[in-house]
mmCIF file of C-alpha atoms in Angstrom:
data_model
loop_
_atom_site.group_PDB
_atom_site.id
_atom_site.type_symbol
_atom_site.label_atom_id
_atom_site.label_comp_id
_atom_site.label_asym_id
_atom_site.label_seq_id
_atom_site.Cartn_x
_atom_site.Cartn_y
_atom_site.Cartn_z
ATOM 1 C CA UNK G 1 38.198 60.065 -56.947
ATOM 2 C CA UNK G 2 38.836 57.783 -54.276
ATOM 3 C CA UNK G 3 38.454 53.758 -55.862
ATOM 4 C CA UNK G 4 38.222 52.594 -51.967
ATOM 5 C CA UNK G 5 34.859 50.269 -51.743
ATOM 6 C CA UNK G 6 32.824 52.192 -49.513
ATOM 7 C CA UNK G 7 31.063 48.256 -48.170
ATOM 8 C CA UNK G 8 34.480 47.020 -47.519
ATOM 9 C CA UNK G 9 34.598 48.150 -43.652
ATOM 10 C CA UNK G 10 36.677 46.563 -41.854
ATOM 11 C CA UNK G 11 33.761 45.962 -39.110
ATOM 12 C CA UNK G 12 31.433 44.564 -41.729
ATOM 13 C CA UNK G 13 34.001 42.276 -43.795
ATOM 14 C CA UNK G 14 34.243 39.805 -41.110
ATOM 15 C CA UNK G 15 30.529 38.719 -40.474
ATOM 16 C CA UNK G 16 28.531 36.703 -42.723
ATOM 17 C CA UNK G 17 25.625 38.726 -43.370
ATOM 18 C CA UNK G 18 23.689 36.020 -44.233
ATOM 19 C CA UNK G 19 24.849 34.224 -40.441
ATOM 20 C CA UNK G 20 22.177 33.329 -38.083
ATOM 21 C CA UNK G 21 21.026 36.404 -36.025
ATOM 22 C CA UNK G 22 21.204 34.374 -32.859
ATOM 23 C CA UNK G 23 24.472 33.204 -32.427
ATOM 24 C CA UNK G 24 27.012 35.455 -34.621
ATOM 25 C CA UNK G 25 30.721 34.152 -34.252
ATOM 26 C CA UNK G 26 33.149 37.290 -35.047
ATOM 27 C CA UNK G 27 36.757 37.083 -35.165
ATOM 28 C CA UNK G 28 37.147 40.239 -34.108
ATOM 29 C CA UNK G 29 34.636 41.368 -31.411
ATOM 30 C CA UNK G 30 34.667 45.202 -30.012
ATOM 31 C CA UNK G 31 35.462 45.950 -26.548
ATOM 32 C CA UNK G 32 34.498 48.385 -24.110
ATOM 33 C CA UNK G 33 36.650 51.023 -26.274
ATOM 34 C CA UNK G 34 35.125 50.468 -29.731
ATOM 35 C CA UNK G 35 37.748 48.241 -30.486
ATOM 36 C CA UNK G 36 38.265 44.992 -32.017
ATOM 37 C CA UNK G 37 39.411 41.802 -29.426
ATOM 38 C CA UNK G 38 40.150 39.185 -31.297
ATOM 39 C CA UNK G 39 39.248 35.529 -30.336
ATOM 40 C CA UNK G 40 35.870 36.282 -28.685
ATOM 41 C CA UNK G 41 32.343 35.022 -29.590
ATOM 42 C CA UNK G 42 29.262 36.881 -29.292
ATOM 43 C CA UNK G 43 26.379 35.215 -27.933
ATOM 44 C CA UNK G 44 22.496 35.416 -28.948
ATOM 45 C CA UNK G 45 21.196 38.688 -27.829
ATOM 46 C CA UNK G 46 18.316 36.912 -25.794
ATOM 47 C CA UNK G 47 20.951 35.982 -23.509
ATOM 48 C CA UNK G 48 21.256 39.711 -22.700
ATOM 49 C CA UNK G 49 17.928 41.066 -21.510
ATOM 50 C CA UNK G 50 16.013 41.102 -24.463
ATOM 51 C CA UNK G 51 14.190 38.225 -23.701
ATOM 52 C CA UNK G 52 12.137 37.469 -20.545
ATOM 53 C CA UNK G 53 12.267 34.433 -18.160
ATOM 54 C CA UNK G 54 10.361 32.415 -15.694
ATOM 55 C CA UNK G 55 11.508 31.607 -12.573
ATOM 56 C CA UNK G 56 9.998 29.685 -9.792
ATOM 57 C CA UNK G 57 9.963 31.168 -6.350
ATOM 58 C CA UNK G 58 11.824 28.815 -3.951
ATOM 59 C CA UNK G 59 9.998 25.992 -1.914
ATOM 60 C CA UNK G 60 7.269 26.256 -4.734
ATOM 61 C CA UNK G 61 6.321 23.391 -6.625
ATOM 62 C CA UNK G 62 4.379 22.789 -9.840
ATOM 63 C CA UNK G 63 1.105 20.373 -9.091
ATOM 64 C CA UNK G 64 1.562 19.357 -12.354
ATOM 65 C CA UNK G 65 5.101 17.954 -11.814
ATOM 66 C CA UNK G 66 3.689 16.582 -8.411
ATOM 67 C CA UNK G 67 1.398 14.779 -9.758
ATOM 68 C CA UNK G 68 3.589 13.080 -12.469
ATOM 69 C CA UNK G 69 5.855 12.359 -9.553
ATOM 70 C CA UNK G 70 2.883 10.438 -7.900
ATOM 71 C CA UNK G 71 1.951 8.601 -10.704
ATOM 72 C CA UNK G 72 5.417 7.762 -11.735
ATOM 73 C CA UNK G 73 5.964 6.791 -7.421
ATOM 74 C CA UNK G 74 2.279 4.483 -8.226
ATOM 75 C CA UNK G 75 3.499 3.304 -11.289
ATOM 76 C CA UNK G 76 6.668 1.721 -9.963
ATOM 77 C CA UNK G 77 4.974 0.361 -6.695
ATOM 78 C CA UNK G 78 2.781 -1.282 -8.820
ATOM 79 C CA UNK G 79 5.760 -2.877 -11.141
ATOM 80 C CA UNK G 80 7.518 -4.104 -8.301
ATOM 81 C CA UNK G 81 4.950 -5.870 -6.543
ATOM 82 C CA UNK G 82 3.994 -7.363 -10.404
ATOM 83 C CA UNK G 83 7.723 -8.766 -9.565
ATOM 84 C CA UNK G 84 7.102 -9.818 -6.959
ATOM 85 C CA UNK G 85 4.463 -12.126 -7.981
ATOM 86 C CA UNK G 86 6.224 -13.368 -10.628
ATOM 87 C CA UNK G 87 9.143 -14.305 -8.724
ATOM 88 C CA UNK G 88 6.891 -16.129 -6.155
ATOM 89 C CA UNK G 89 5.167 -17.959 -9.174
ATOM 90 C CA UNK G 90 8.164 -18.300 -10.622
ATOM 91 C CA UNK G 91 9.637 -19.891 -7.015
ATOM 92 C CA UNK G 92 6.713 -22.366 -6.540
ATOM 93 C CA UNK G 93 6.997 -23.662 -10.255
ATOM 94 C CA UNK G 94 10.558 -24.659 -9.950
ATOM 95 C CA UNK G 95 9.637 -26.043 -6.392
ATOM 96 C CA UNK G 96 6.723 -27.783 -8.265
ATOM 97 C CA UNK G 97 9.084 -29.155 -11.079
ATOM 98 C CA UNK G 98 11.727 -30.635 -8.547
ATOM 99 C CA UNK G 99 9.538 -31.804 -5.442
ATOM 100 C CA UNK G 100 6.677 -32.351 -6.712
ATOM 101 C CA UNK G 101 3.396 -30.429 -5.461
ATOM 102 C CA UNK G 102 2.888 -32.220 -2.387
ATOM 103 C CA UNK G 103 5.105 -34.016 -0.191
ATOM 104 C CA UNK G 104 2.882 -34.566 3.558
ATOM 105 C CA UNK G 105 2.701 -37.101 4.624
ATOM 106 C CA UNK G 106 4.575 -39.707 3.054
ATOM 107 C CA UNK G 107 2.349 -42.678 1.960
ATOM 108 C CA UNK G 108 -0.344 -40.344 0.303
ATOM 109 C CA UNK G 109 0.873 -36.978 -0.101
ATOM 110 C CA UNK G 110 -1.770 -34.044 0.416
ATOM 111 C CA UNK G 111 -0.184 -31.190 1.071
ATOM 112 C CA UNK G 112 3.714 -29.230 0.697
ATOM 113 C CA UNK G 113 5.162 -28.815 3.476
ATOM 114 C CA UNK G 114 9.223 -28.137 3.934
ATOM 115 C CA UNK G 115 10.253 -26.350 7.276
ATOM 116 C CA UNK G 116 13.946 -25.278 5.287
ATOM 117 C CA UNK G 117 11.851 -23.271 2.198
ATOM 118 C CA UNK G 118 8.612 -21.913 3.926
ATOM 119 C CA UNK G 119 10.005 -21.201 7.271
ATOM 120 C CA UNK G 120 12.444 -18.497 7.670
ATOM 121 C CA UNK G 121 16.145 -19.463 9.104
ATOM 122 C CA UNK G 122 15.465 -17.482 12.226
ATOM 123 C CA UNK G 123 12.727 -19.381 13.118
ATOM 124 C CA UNK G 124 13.205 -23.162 11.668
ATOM 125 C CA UNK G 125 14.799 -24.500 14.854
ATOM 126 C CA UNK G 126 11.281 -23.272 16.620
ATOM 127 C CA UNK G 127 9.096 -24.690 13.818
ATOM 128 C CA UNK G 128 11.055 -27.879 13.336
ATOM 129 C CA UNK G 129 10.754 -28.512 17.640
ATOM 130 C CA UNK G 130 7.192 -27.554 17.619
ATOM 131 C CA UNK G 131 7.124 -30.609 14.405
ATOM 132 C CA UNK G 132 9.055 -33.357 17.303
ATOM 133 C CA UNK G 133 6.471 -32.581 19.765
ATOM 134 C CA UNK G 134 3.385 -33.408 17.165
ATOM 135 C CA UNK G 135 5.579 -36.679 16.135
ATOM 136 C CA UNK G 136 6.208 -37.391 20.006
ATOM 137 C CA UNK G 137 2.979 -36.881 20.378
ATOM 138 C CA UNK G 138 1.983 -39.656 17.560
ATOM 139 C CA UNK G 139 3.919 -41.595 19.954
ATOM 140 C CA UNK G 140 1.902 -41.254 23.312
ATOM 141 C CA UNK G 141 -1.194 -41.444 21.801
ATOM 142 C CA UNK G 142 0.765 -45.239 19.921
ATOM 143 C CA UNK G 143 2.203 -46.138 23.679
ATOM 144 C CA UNK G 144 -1.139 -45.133 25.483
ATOM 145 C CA UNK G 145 -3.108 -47.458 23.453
ATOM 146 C CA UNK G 146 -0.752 -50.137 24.014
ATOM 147 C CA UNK G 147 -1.391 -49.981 27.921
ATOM 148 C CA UNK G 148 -4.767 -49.455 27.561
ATOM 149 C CA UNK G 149 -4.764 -53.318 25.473
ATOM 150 C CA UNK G 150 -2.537 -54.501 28.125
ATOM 151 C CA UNK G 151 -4.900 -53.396 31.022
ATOM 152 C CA UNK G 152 -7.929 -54.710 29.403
ATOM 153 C CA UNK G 153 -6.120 -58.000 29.053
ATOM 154 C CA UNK G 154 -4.599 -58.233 32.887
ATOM 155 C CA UNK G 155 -8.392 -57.641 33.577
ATOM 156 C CA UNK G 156 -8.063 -53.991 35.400
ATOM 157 C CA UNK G 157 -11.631 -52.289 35.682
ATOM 158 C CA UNK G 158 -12.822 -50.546 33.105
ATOM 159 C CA UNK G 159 -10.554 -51.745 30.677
ATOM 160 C CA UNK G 160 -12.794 -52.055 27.339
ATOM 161 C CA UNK G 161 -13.448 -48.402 27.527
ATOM 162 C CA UNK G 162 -10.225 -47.443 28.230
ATOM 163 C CA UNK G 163 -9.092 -49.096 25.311
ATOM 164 C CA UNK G 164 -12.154 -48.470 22.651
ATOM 165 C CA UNK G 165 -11.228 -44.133 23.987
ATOM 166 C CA UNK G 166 -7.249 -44.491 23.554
ATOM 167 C CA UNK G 167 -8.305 -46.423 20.186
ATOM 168 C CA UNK G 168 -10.848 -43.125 18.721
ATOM 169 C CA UNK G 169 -7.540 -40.824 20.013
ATOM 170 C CA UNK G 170 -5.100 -42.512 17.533
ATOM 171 C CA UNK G 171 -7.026 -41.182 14.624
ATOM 172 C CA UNK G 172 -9.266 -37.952 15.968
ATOM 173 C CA UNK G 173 -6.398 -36.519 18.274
ATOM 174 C CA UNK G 174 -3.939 -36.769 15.214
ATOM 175 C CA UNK G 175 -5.776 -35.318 12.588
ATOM 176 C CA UNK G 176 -7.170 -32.685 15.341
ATOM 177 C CA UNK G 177 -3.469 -31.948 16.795
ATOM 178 C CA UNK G 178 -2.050 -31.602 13.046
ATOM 179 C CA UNK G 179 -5.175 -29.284 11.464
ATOM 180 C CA UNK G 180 -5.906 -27.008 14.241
ATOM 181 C CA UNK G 181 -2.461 -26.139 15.912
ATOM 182 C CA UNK G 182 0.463 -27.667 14.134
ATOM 183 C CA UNK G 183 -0.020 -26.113 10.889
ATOM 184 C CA UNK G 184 -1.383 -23.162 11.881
ATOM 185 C CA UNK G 185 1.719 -22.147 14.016
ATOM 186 C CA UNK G 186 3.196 -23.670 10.764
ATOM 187 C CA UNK G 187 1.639 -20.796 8.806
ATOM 188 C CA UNK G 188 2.085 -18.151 11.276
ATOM 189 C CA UNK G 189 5.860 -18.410 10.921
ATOM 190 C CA UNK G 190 5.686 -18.866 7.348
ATOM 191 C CA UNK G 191 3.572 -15.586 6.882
ATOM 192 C CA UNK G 192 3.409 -14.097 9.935
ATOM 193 C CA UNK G 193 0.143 -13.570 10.080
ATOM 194 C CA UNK G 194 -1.666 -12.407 13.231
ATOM 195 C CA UNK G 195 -4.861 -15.272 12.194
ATOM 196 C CA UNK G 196 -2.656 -18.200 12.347
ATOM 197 C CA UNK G 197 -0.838 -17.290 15.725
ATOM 198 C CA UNK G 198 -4.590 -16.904 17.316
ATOM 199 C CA UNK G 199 -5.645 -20.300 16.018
ATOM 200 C CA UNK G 200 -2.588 -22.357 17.560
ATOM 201 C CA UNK G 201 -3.008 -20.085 20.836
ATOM 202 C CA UNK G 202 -6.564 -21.455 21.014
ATOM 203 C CA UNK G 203 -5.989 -24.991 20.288
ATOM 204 C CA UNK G 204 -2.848 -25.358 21.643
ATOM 205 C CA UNK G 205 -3.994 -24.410 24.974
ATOM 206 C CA UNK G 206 -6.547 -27.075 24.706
ATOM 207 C CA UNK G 207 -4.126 -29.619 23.802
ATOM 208 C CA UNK G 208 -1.899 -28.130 27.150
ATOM 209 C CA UNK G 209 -4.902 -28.661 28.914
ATOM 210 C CA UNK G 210 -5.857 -32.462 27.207
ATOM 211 C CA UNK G 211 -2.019 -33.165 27.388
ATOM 212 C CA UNK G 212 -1.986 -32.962 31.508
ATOM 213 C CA UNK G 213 -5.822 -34.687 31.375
ATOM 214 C CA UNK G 214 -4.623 -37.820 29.885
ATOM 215 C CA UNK G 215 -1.338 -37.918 32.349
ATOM 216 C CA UNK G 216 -3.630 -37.976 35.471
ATOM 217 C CA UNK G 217 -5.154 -41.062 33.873
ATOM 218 C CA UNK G 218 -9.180 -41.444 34.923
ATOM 219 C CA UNK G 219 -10.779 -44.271 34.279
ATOM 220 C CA UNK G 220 -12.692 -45.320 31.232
ATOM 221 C CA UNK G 221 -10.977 -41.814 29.648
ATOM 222 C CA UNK G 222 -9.047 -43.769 27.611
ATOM 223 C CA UNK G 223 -5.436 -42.490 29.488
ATOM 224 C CA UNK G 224 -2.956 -45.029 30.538
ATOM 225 C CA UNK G 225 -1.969 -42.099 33.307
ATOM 226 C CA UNK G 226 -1.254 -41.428 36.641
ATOM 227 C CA UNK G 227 -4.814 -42.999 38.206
ATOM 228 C CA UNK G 228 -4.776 -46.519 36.290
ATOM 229 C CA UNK G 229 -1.373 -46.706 36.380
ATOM 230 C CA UNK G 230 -1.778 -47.420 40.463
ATOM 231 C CA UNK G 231 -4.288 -49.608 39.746
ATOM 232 C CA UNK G 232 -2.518 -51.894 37.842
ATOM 233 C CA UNK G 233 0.759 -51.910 40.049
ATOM 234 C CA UNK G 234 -1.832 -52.697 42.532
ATOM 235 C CA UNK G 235 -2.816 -55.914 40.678
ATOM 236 C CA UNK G 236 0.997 -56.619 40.627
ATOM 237 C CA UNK G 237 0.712 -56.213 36.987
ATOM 238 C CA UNK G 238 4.359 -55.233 36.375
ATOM 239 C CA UNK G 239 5.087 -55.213 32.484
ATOM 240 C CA UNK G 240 1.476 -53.150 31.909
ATOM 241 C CA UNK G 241 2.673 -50.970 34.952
ATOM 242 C CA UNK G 242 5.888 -50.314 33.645
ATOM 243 C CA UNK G 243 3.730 -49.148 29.922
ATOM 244 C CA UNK G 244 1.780 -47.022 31.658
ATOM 245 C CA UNK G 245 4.861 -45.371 33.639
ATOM 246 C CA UNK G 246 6.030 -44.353 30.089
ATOM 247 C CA UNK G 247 2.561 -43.317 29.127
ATOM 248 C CA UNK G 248 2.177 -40.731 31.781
ATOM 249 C CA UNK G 249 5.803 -39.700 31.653
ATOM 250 C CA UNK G 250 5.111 -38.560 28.040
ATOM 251 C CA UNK G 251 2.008 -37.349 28.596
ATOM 252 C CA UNK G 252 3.816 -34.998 31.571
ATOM 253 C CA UNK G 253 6.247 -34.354 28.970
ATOM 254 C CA UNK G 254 4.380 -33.266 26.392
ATOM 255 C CA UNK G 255 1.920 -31.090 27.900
ATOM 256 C CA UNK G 256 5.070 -29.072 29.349
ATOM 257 C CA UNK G 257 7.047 -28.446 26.253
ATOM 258 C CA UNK G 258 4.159 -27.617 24.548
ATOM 259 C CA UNK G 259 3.591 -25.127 27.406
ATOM 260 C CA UNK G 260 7.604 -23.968 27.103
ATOM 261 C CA UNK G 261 7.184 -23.506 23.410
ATOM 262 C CA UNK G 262 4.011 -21.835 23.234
ATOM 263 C CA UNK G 263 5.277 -19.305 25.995
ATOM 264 C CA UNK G 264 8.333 -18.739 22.946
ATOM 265 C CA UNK G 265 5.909 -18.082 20.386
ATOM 266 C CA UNK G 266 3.529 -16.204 22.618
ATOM 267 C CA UNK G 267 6.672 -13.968 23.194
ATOM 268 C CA UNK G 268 7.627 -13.803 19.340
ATOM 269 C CA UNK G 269 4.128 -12.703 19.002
ATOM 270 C CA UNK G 270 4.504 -9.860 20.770
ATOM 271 C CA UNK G 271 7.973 -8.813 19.693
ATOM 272 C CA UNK G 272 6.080 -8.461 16.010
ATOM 273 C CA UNK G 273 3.607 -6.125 16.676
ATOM 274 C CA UNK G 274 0.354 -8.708 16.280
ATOM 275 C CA UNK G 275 -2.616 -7.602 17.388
ATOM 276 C CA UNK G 276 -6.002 -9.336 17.855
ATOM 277 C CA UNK G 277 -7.635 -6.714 15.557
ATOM 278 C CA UNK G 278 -5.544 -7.844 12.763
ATOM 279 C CA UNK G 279 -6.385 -11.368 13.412
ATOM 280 C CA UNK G 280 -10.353 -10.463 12.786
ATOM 281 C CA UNK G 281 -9.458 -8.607 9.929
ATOM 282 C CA UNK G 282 -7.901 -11.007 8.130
ATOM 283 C CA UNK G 283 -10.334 -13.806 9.003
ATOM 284 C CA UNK G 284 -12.454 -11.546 7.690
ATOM 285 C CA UNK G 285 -10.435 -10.768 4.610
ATOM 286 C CA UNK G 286 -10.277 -14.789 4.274
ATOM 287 C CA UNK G 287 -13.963 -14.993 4.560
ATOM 288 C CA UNK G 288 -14.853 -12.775 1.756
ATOM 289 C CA UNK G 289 -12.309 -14.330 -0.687
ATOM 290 C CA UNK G 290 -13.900 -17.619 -0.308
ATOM 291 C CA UNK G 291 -17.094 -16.809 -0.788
ATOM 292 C CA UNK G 292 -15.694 -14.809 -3.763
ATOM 293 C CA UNK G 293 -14.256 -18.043 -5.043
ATOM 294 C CA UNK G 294 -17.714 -20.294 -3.906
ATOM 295 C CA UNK G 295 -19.596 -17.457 -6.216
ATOM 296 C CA UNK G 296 -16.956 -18.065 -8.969
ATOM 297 C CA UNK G 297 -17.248 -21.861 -8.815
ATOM 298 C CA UNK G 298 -21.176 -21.432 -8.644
ATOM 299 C CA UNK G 299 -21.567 -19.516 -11.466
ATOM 300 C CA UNK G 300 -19.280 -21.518 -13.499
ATOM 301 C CA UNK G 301 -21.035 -24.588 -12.286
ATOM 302 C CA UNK G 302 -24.403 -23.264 -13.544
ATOM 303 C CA UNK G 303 -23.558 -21.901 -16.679
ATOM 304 C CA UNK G 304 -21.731 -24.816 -17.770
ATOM 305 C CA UNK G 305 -24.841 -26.963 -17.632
ATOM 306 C CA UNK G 306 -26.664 -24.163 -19.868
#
């Protein structure tokens, strides 16, 4: 009898039998002729048919997946404008800790104001010019009083009033000039927003208008202009004439640069896409949010007294 091991194949010897069924690693592999190549690995048999696939069509996309992508897209939209407010908070409390909340104006400080942190470099020259002709403007309304004292006191007609108007400008004109067309152009730069380019429009054009008023000089309108200025060279009044030659020169002067510069920011305006439907929706916008906030304060109001 043969002693030969009849398990001892020489196919069989070199697998594991106890290997995993997926991935078999043979020294010995068999070829296309039955037989062995050695240095070869098999590979699962799934790989080879016996198992079935999925695959989507091209251009096709899984609404699933989309809507993942969305609300991944949201997610991070929503993170970076989170950083964003966090930077600006961040930003305003170190402005806070170095210069102080308010800094305007300078003997009792109400509000920030800083042309070189607010107003973007392309457009602080503009800003910071549109700031000389309110200061100038300071000036006049300084200057026009003065002539309007010294022409009440050389005895020209009309003088009291003249003087009691210039005096009510000083303070009304200042605050008026500053509130309604100064900072709002001040604003508009700073956020160009289409609101506060339709509020210094408005108001500037009335101060245009007010600026070339007061150079023509009426009587009793409180204008050291072009009108009383004849009357006192008339009275041979020289040192009150020669006040109320610089009073009407900077009135002349202001009411055109204002005109030059609100030509340039009529034109900047336009080259950013404002529109005057934008401006009513965000007055609107600002409307709501304060009487959001009133209601807030209101109810807090009443239900601390509960």
């Amino acid at each position: 009898m043969s002693s030969a091991n009849p398990f001892e194949h020489a196919e069989y010897s070199q697998t594991n039998p106890f290997a995993d069924s997926n991935q078999i690693q043979a020294d010995v592999p068999l070829t296309g002729t039955g037989k062995a190549e050695v240095g070869q690995d098999y590979t699962s048999y799934t790989q080879y048919g016996d198992s079935t696939t999925t695959t989507t069509p091209a251009g096709a996309e899984d609404p699933k997946l989309a809507a993942k992508a969305a609300e991944l897209r949201r997610r991070e939209e929503e993170l970076a404008a989170r950083e964003r407010e966090i930077q600006a908070a961040q930003a305003e409390a170190d402005r806070v800790r170095t210069q102080g909340k308010n800094n305007f104006p300078k003997f009792y400080p109400l509000i920030y104001m800083s042309i070189p942190a607010e107003i973007p470099k392309a457009h602080q020259a503009t800003v910071r010019f549109l700031y000389n002709i309110w200061l100038a403007l300071l000036g006049t309304l300084a200057l026009n009083f003065l002539a309007c004292l010294l022409m009440l006191i050389v005895g020209i007609p009309n003088g009291a009033a003249d003087l009691g108007v210039s005096l009510g400008y000083c303070f009304t004109i200042t605050a008026a000039s500053f509130l309604l067309w100064y900072r709002p152009v001040y604003n508009a730069f700073m956020k160009e927003m289409s609101m506060y380019y339709y509020f210094y429009f408005i108001f500037n054009g009335f101060h245009i208008a007010f600026s070339f008023y007061m150079a023509l000089g009426f009587p009793s309108t409180g204008s050291a202009g072009l009108i009383n200025m004849i009357q006192v060279f008339n009275a041979k009044k020289i040192f009150a004439g020669i006040l109320c030659v610089f009073a009407t020169a900077l009135w002349f002067v202001q009411g055109f640069a204002s005109l030059f510069y609100y030509r340039k920011v009529h034109m900047h305006y336009n080259q950013q896409g404002h529109t005057f439907d934008q401006a009513k929706a965000q007055v609107t916008s600002s409307a709501v949010r304060s009487q959001a906030v009133q209601n807030a304060a209101w109810s807090a109001a009443t239900s601390s007294r509960v």
